[in-house]
Every structure is written in structure tokens, then in C-alpha cells.
Amino acid sequence: MSDPIKYVLDESRIPKAWYNITADLPTPAPPVLHPGTMQPVGPDDLAPLFPISLIMQEVSTEREIEIPEPVRDIYRQWRPSPLYRARRLEKALDTPAKIYYKYEGVSPAGSHKPNTAIAQAFYNKEAGVKRIVTETGAGQWGSSLALSGALFGLQIEIFMVRVSYNQKPYRRALMESYGARCVASPSNETASGRAILAQRPDHPGSLGMAISEAVELAAQRDDTKYALGSVLNHVLLHQTVIGLEAMEQMSMAGDFPDVVVGCTGGGSNFAGLSFPYIGHALRGGQKSRIVAIEPAACPSITRGKYAYDFGDTAHLTPLTKMHTLGSTFTPPGFHAGGLRYHGMAPLVSHCAELGLIEARAYPQVECFDAGVLFARSEGIVPAPEANHAVKGAVDEALRCKQEGKSETILFSLSGHGHFDMQAYMDYFAGKLVDQPYDENELAMALAGLPSVS
Amino acid sequence: MSDPIKYVLDESRIPKAWYNITADLPTPAPPVLHPGTMQPVGPDDLAPLFPISLIMQEVSTEREIEIPEPVRDIYRQWRPSPLYRARRLEKALDTPAKIYYKYEGVSPAGSHKPNTAIAQAFYNKEAGVKRIVTETGAGQWGSSLALSGALFGLQIEIFMVRVSYNQKPYRRALMESYGARCVASPSNETASGRAILAQRPDHPGSLGMAISEAVELAAQRDDTKYALGSVLNHVLLHQTVIGLEAMEQMSMAGDFPDVVVGCTGGGSNFAGLSFPYIGHALRGGQKSRIVAIEPAACPSITRGKYAYDFGDTAHLTPLTKMHTLGSTFTPPGFHAGGLRYHGMAPLVSHCAELGLIEARAYPQVECFDAGVLFARSEGIVPAPEANHAVKGAVDEALRCKQEGKSETILFSLSGHGHFDMQAYMDYFAGKLVDQPYDENELAMALAGLPSVS
């Protein structure tokens, strides 16, 4: 029997700086626009929502941004996260490829999300903020911010998409265990929530609506700010610890990836692993193929339009140029709640436009097939989101087998599935189906995009 | 803000041998008896249930028993597990004590159980066994053996106490994700199960009954063996990797524990941390106070009798001398399913009789109080079982505060609570209550103990 091999970095090797891909891109990403003036937003426009330190990171062009020591101190609890060689999976696939995965499920919240939640809580605390408001879909992000609030003594308030609030009480209980307050969205606590409930009192909610509620509330009070778990430049920046560590660990293994694979919803997990590799190639280093895996039911890169759009439903956010399905698009039900966003991070979208990454969409059932094979081979049950990355890696390994090539594949296993066992129950009971999105709805949502010259 | 400090061992420092406390005890534990002859059982009596290698470990008096390389290879996936200094908890308690904890929740199943499950699966595979049958209460053990079965290519069949089978479908889904078969106990698949169902078709089951079913099935087929997740000498032996690693890590911290605290159900987690420390003192080394924490609703050490008893309800097992509440005792409902066994490991019981350990019983609500304080301080939500250890450590730290002593406290955080959020929901909703056991039932169960001279 061949066994997995773990590559462990000493904690002194936790990166001292995050990597900012903006410094290496051949052209800058299009500016963020104010929806009223259609002019690029300045720091002042964002100041009601974010502390100035995070706004400066959002617009920074410096290649390296120092990680504050108190953030590294907390990272130390679970970082550097392990990198594994998936020898048993390779054997199960009978592939000549070498498969490695970087495992972020070792964080106390079980996913990569604390990498940015801890950083955001730190900067807010430093700026004298008392309360952070946010939204959450499946609950990975909400529980990570709740954890961070507990560690920094910040009040955390979370608008949780109502359908998840009702279906995932255990994620809610985790947030409450960390002392956060969790509200079903749409709620009566905001004007945007009340407007939706007036039309439809039993509205199941959406991530876009929950963002509207959180943004509205944060803008009202000086001691309160807003936090987002993906999409924004500074969020992707914080996640680069994943890729920076992985590069060192792959060196320890004496290997370099031919292919880097990540699942992508808002883009932060994908960017976290891949941006350091993209930057390495842009600076003249060895080049890897970079493959983004998205769900077929919410395929923003592969089926969306690269256009200016709002980040939320109530159109309270600035306009960003991104691959979008339209802010009114509602994907059909599927289990990877973290991949249900209508847009893609502007920096990931820009990389796709520049031809720096490939994208591929998979329906969920075959992702679960791959996830269960992975669990039985490697011992870790992946989160439904991570199953998409597993599927992507498995397909690359099977291609290598067909082509007789011994390529090196690296993917990010962004979280464990311990909070998602209902999805596995449905899968084993044959109840997990691939529901396609509504083509008419997508066409309408795309037709409704704001017109920006 | 002061932060937790992690003590990480290089994976080359995973112990090369388990520690067998029998070698150091001043008197041997009383022999295991055959219930028919009342004579000590020999290897032949146990051969239908266990491979000979495990039977030899059960009766071994060697101090060190080598860990096979394939077992260490799999341990490597998550071992050495981290040891943390709980600085934020110390601060929250305003105690002069130093609190350390060894965290076993980093295993793929989320608890310490894989330490022995992997070893047992290895020895069974080596002996040509095709199938292992076992029982599980809350599901920690069942999922760990399911994981081990997947890694070694063994069929795993698990009798899960019916009330848990119905209440904890997610634990069941985890076992099935690893490819195990899970059956609600009492079941129609065994004579002992059918006998119980004939009397009461909706019987909720108990750990003792599930053991009977598993033992019965295992004894019927040559290619099938039985596995137990706690209580037995070889199980405690395998768990000593916890304490052996902790001793090295405490040395790295330049510290030695004045008090070692563990929660104890069957005894394996407690023994895993404490036996290496007890042995160290017995061999003339520095002595720690060793404190076992048990649930007030199932207090085998503090309220049970030290007597020969059966391990199961149908009386298919040999007789072992242990602290027992009687094999017919059924504890009231409480959330630490892993602490609901009527007996205590013979070796732990023997240590209690020899005055080598102290024991204390806590009702569950105050354990959850301590667990939530821990979650908000240290970022990890403990399993309900582990909350008992947290409570024990917190009380020791508060005693230090009262006495103005800066003692060093080490406890074992045996698992995370991600599968136990219903318990936290009940706790936050004020629905978690302390239901005492029935004194009459205990008296009857104790009166029914087998009479052995």
C-alpha cells in the first residue's frame, strides 16, 4: 500500500507578506465605478463600509503587503496548512499523474475563509470598529467571521440567506457558539429586506439580497463596518497565503505543478492558490496551466458576460467589471452553497480575459462521485464546493492516463464536508440531481445589466 | 492580545512504539474471566473475535510495543497532533495557571478514535480478515473504523444504537461516505437483536446491546472479526501516542504538567494522555495529579462498583473487573454519547484502585458553559465529551486562582463538535438540562452484578 505524503512547513515559514497580483498583471483591471456618477470610486466612497487600511489594500499596486504580526499569530493556530501527495487517489485512478492537494479544512471553521476573516477583523479592530455586519450563504464565511469576532472582541452580525438559515441550523449554531448574531435574510431589520418581504413574505432570500441588507446596515452607523468573504481584491489578497505556502511545499516535494486546479464561486479560494503561480509565470518563472472549476448551475465565467454589474440585488454596491450572470439571476438549488454567486471576482475575471486561466463547469452529481472516491482514498470527506476541485483534478489525472503523461497536478481542497452531510445523504439516496439553470432567466438577467459605456 | 501558542513536532517524532502501562504497575490488573468456567481466559477464547496480534497486545507485559510502519504512515496524515497553550482562555479566567491542551480533532474523523481504529484495521488486514463488525453510540468510533476500513480495503459493518441512528443521520452519512454499512441496533440481523425486538419492537437500543449484536455476528464467520473502540487494554495502548507526543511537546514548551485532565467514557482518550505520565512517575520521574472527568449521569468511577461484570447486555463477552454501574444500567439522555458506557476500562479502574488517579463527575450544562467559553477564547468548538475535560481544566485553573498558584494544567481536547451542533442548539435554546440517573435503577443494576468470588 502506498500512503499519502504530507509536506509540513515550520510555522516560521508562514508567509510574512500577502501577494498582490495587480503588481504583475500586464494591464490593470478596469476601475470600480460609482453607479451614480459612473466615475471611478475613490477611497472616500468606500469609507462608510470598510476601514481605510482595507480600502488601501483594495487599490494597492504593491507586490507584497505585509501580514501584521497579530494576524500571523492567529494563523499559527492551523497554518501552515498541510500539502499532501494523494498517492492512494492516484492508485485508485491508475494514473501516471502525480496529484497534490493543499488542505484548508484544518482551520477551526473547517475552510479557507478564516485566512481573510482574521485579517479583516484585525484591521477593523485597529480602526476602532465595534461591529461588523456581513452576509452568508451556506455559512462557511459567516462562521469564519464569527470566529474572528470572538478572537478580536468584535460584535458580528450575519444576514444568512433564509433558505440556508432554515436548512442549515447547525452552521447557524456554530456562528452562535462563537457569539455572533444570525438573522434570516430577507429580514425586517433593513429597508431593502422589508421591501422584498412586502412583495413576498416567504421569500427564500439570495446572497445578493443578504449583501444589500448587510451593506445598508453597515452604512448607517459609524461604529459598524461591512465585510465580504470573497470577490474583492483585498479578500483575494489575504487568501494568497494558500498559494505562497503551497509553492514552498511543492519545492520540498521537489516538484512543480503542470496544472493548478481550484473551485470558484466568488473566486477567493481559487485566487488564493493560483495567483502566486500566475504571478510567478508573469515574472518569467515556470508556467502552469491554471484551471478554474465552477458549477454548471451557476457558471459565471463559462456562460456569463464580462460586463459592469452590481454585487447585490438592491444595487447598493459600486459597479465592478466581472463575469456575471446578472445580479437578478437565481441559480437552481444545488449543494455547493459557496459557489452560488452571480458574479466572479474582478481580478479572476480579468485574468480570464487576459487568457491567464481556463474555466470549466461541472454538474454536481459527478463532483460528488469524485468526492466520494476521494474520501475513500484519502480519508477526508470534502465540502461540496471542494468536490468541484476534486473532480477537476481527477479529470486532469484521467487525461494524463489517456495521454500517457506523468504530469503534476495541484489542487486546493478548500474545506471539509462535516457540515454538509445532508448533501451526502441525498447523494447516497439518489436524490441529488443536476438541475440546469433556466436559460430564459439567464437571458433576462443579462439583458438587465446596467449599461456602461 | 496574547495568542495561543502551538507546539508542533516534526513527523519523524511520531512515536515508534506505544506505551504499555502494565509493565510499570506495582500489581497486575485482575485477570479477565471466562463467564462459563470463571477461569482466566486464554488467547484461544478470544481468537474468534480478534486477530492473534491484538490478543497478544491485550495480555502483553512489554513496556514498549512497536508501531508498525504502515500505521505510522497513516498517522502521518494528521499526527503529531498539535499541543496548544490556551493563553486566551487563561486570560478569560484571569488565572495564574498555565493551561495546555492536546488537540485530537485534527484527524479526518474529528477525534482521537482513529489512533486505534487504524491500528486495529492494520492487524486485521494482516491476519487475512475481510470484514470487521463493531458497534457505535454517538458515531465517533464507527466513523473512525469506517475510515480505517476504506484505507485498508476492509468491509466494515456497524451496529449503531437506534436512538443515535435516528437522531444523528449525519454521523451515519459520514460512515457511509467511507463505504461502511450501518445498521440500527437492536436489529433483526442477530439472535440477540431479535430477542430484544420481540419484547419491544421500538426499543431505542444501548451500547451494551449493540456490542452483543456485533460480537454475535463476528463469532459466526471465520473471515469476520470484532473491534472495540475503547475499554480493552490494546485500545488504550494504541491511544498512548497522545500522551507520548504531549510529553515531548511539553518539553519543547519547557514545562511539565502539575495536573493532567481527561474526560473518560470507556477510558481510551483519558488513558491515552495520562498513562505515559503515570508510567513516568511510577518509574521515578516527576509526578502529576491525574484527574478523570466523567459525566454525572453515567459516573462509573465515582458511583459504580469495582467488580467483575460483562461488557455487554446479552452477556456474550468475558467478565472483566472494572468500575461498573451494571450492564443493565441505562443512563438518562445526555449529549456526550461517547461517555454513556456502563463500565470503565479495567486498566483505568485498576489505576483508580491503586490511587494513581482521581475522578470527578460533572453534570452536562456546566460542561457546555465551559465549552462555549473555550470556543470563544480558543476558536475551537469542542465535542460534548471534550467539554467535560475543558470543565475539569477550567475548575483546576480557578482553584489555582483562588490559591494564588501558577500550576501547569494539561488536558486532552479529544475531538471537535462539528457533528454535535444539535447539542449546542439545545444549550443556547435553554433546552439542555441535567437529568440525574435513576438511583433505584442503579441499585438494581448493581445488585444484578454477576457474583464472582
CSV table of C-alpha atoms in Angstrom, one decimal, chain A residues 214-355:
chain,number,residue,atom,x,y,z
A,214,ALA,CA,-25.6,44.0,5.4
A,215,VAL,CA,-24.3,46.9,3.3
A,216,GLU,CA,-27.4,49.0,4.2
A,217,LEU,CA,-26.9,48.4,7.9
A,218,ALA,CA,-23.2,49.0,7.9
A,219,ALA,CA,-23.5,52.3,6.1
A,220,GLN,CA,-25.9,53.6,8.9
A,221,ARG,CA,-23.6,53.6,11.9
A,222,ASP,CA,-20.1,54.9,12.4
A,223,ASP,CA,-19.0,52.1,14.7
A,224,THR,CA,-20.2,49.5,12.2
A,225,LYS,CA,-18.5,48.3,9.0
A,226,TYR,CA,-19.2,45.7,6.4
A,227,ALA,CA,-17.1,42.7,5.4
A,228,LEU,CA,-17.3,40.5,2.4
A,229,GLY,CA,-15.9,36.9,2.2
A,230,SER,CA,-14.9,36.8,-1.4
A,231,VAL,CA,-14.9,38.8,-4.7
A,232,LEU,CA,-13.0,41.9,-3.6
A,233,ASN,CA,-9.3,42.4,-4.3
A,234,HIS,CA,-8.3,42.6,-0.6
A,235,VAL,CA,-10.1,39.3,0.1
A,236,LEU,CA,-8.3,37.5,-2.7
A,237,LEU,CA,-5.0,39.1,-1.5
A,238,HIS,CA,-5.4,37.6,2.0
A,239,GLN,CA,-6.1,34.1,0.6
A,240,THR,CA,-2.7,34.1,-1.2
A,241,VAL,CA,-1.2,32.6,1.9
A,242,ILE,CA,-2.5,29.3,0.4
A,243,GLY,CA,-0.5,29.5,-2.8
A,244,LEU,CA,2.6,31.0,-1.2
A,245,GLU,CA,2.8,28.1,1.2
A,246,ALA,CA,2.0,25.6,-1.5
A,247,MET,CA,4.9,26.9,-3.6
A,248,GLU,CA,7.3,26.2,-0.8
A,249,GLN,CA,5.8,22.8,-0.1
A,250,MET,CA,5.9,21.8,-3.7
A,251,SER,CA,9.6,22.8,-3.6
A,252,MET,CA,10.0,20.5,-0.6
A,253,ALA,CA,8.4,17.8,-2.7
A,254,GLY,CA,10.9,18.6,-5.5
A,255,ASP,CA,8.0,19.2,-7.9
A,256,PHE,CA,6.3,22.0,-9.8
A,257,PRO,CA,2.7,21.8,-10.9
A,258,ASP,CA,1.9,21.5,-14.6
A,259,VAL,CA,-1.7,22.1,-13.7
A,260,VAL,CA,-3.2,24.1,-10.8
A,261,VAL,CA,-6.9,23.5,-10.1
A,262,GLY,CA,-9.4,25.3,-7.8
A,263,CYS,CA,-13.1,25.6,-7.5
A,264,THR,CA,-14.5,29.0,-7.8
A,265,GLY,CA,-17.6,30.7,-6.5
A,266,GLY,CA,-16.7,34.3,-5.7
A,267,GLY,CA,-13.1,33.5,-6.6
A,268,SER,CA,-11.1,33.8,-3.3
A,269,ASN,CA,-10.2,30.2,-2.8
A,270,PHE,CA,-9.2,29.8,-6.5
A,271,ALA,CA,-7.2,33.0,-6.5
A,272,GLY,CA,-5.6,32.1,-3.1
A,273,LEU,CA,-3.9,29.1,-4.6
A,274,SER,CA,-3.4,30.2,-8.2
A,275,PHE,CA,-2.4,33.9,-8.1
A,276,PRO,CA,1.1,33.2,-6.7
A,277,TYR,CA,1.6,30.7,-9.6
A,278,ILE,CA,0.2,33.1,-12.2
A,279,GLY,CA,2.5,35.9,-10.9
A,280,HIS,CA,5.5,33.5,-10.9
A,281,ALA,CA,4.9,32.9,-14.6
A,282,LEU,CA,4.2,36.6,-15.4
A,283,ARG,CA,7.6,37.4,-13.8
A,284,GLY,CA,9.3,34.9,-16.2
A,285,GLY,CA,9.1,31.8,-14.0
A,286,GLN,CA,7.8,28.3,-14.9
A,287,LYS,CA,4.3,28.4,-16.2
A,288,SER,CA,1.4,26.2,-15.0
A,289,ARG,CA,-2.0,25.7,-16.6
A,290,ILE,CA,-4.5,27.3,-14.3
A,291,VAL,CA,-7.9,25.7,-14.3
A,292,ALA,CA,-11.0,27.2,-12.6
A,293,ILE,CA,-13.9,24.8,-11.9
A,294,GLU,CA,-17.3,26.3,-11.5
A,295,PRO,CA,-20.7,24.7,-11.0
A,296,ALA,CA,-22.7,24.1,-14.2
A,297,ALA,CA,-25.8,25.5,-12.4
A,298,CYS,CA,-24.1,28.9,-11.7
A,299,PRO,CA,-21.4,29.2,-14.5
A,300,SER,CA,-20.3,32.9,-14.3
A,301,ILE,CA,-17.0,32.5,-16.2
A,302,THR,CA,-18.1,30.0,-18.8
A,303,ARG,CA,-21.6,31.3,-19.5
A,304,GLY,CA,-21.7,34.9,-18.0
A,305,LYS,CA,-20.9,38.2,-19.7
A,306,TYR,CA,-17.8,40.2,-18.9
A,307,ALA,CA,-19.6,43.5,-18.0
A,308,TYR,CA,-20.1,46.0,-15.3
A,309,ASP,CA,-22.6,44.8,-12.7
A,310,PHE,CA,-23.7,45.3,-9.2
A,311,GLY,CA,-22.6,43.0,-6.4
A,312,ASP,CA,-26.0,42.9,-4.8
A,313,THR,CA,-29.7,42.7,-5.6
A,314,ALA,CA,-30.8,46.1,-4.3
A,315,HIS,CA,-27.9,47.8,-6.2
A,316,LEU,CA,-26.3,49.4,-3.2
A,317,THR,CA,-22.8,48.4,-4.1
A,318,PRO,CA,-20.5,50.0,-6.7
A,319,LEU,CA,-20.2,48.6,-10.2
A,320,THR,CA,-17.4,46.3,-11.0
A,321,LYS,CA,-16.4,44.7,-14.3
A,322,MET,CA,-16.6,41.0,-13.9
A,323,HIS,CA,-18.0,37.8,-15.4
A,324,THR,CA,-21.6,37.9,-14.3
A,325,LEU,CA,-24.9,36.1,-14.8
A,326,GLY,CA,-26.7,39.3,-13.9
A,327,SER,CA,-27.5,40.4,-10.3
A,328,THR,CA,-31.1,39.2,-10.7
A,329,PHE,CA,-30.0,35.7,-11.7
A,330,THR,CA,-31.0,33.0,-9.2
A,331,PRO,CA,-29.3,29.6,-9.7
A,332,PRO,CA,-31.3,26.4,-9.2
A,333,GLY,CA,-30.8,24.5,-6.0
A,334,PHE,CA,-27.5,22.7,-5.6
A,335,HIS,CA,-25.4,21.8,-2.6
A,336,ALA,CA,-22.3,23.9,-3.1
A,337,GLY,CA,-23.8,27.0,-1.4
A,338,GLY,CA,-20.4,28.7,-1.6
A,339,LEU,CA,-20.5,28.6,-5.4
A,340,ARG,CA,-23.9,30.2,-5.8
A,341,TYR,CA,-22.9,33.9,-6.5
A,342,HIS,CA,-23.9,35.6,-9.7
A,343,GLY,CA,-20.6,37.3,-10.3
A,344,MET,CA,-16.9,36.4,-10.4
A,345,ALA,CA,-14.1,38.3,-8.6
A,346,PRO,CA,-13.0,41.2,-10.9
A,347,LEU,CA,-9.4,40.1,-10.7
A,348,VAL,CA,-10.2,36.5,-11.6
A,349,SER,CA,-12.4,37.7,-14.4
A,350,HIS,CA,-9.6,40.0,-15.7
A,351,CYS,CA,-7.2,37.0,-15.6
A,352,ALA,CA,-9.7,35.0,-17.7
A,353,GLU,CA,-9.9,37.9,-20.2
A,354,LEU,CA,-6.1,38.0,-20.4
A,355,GLY,CA,-6.0,34.3,-21.1
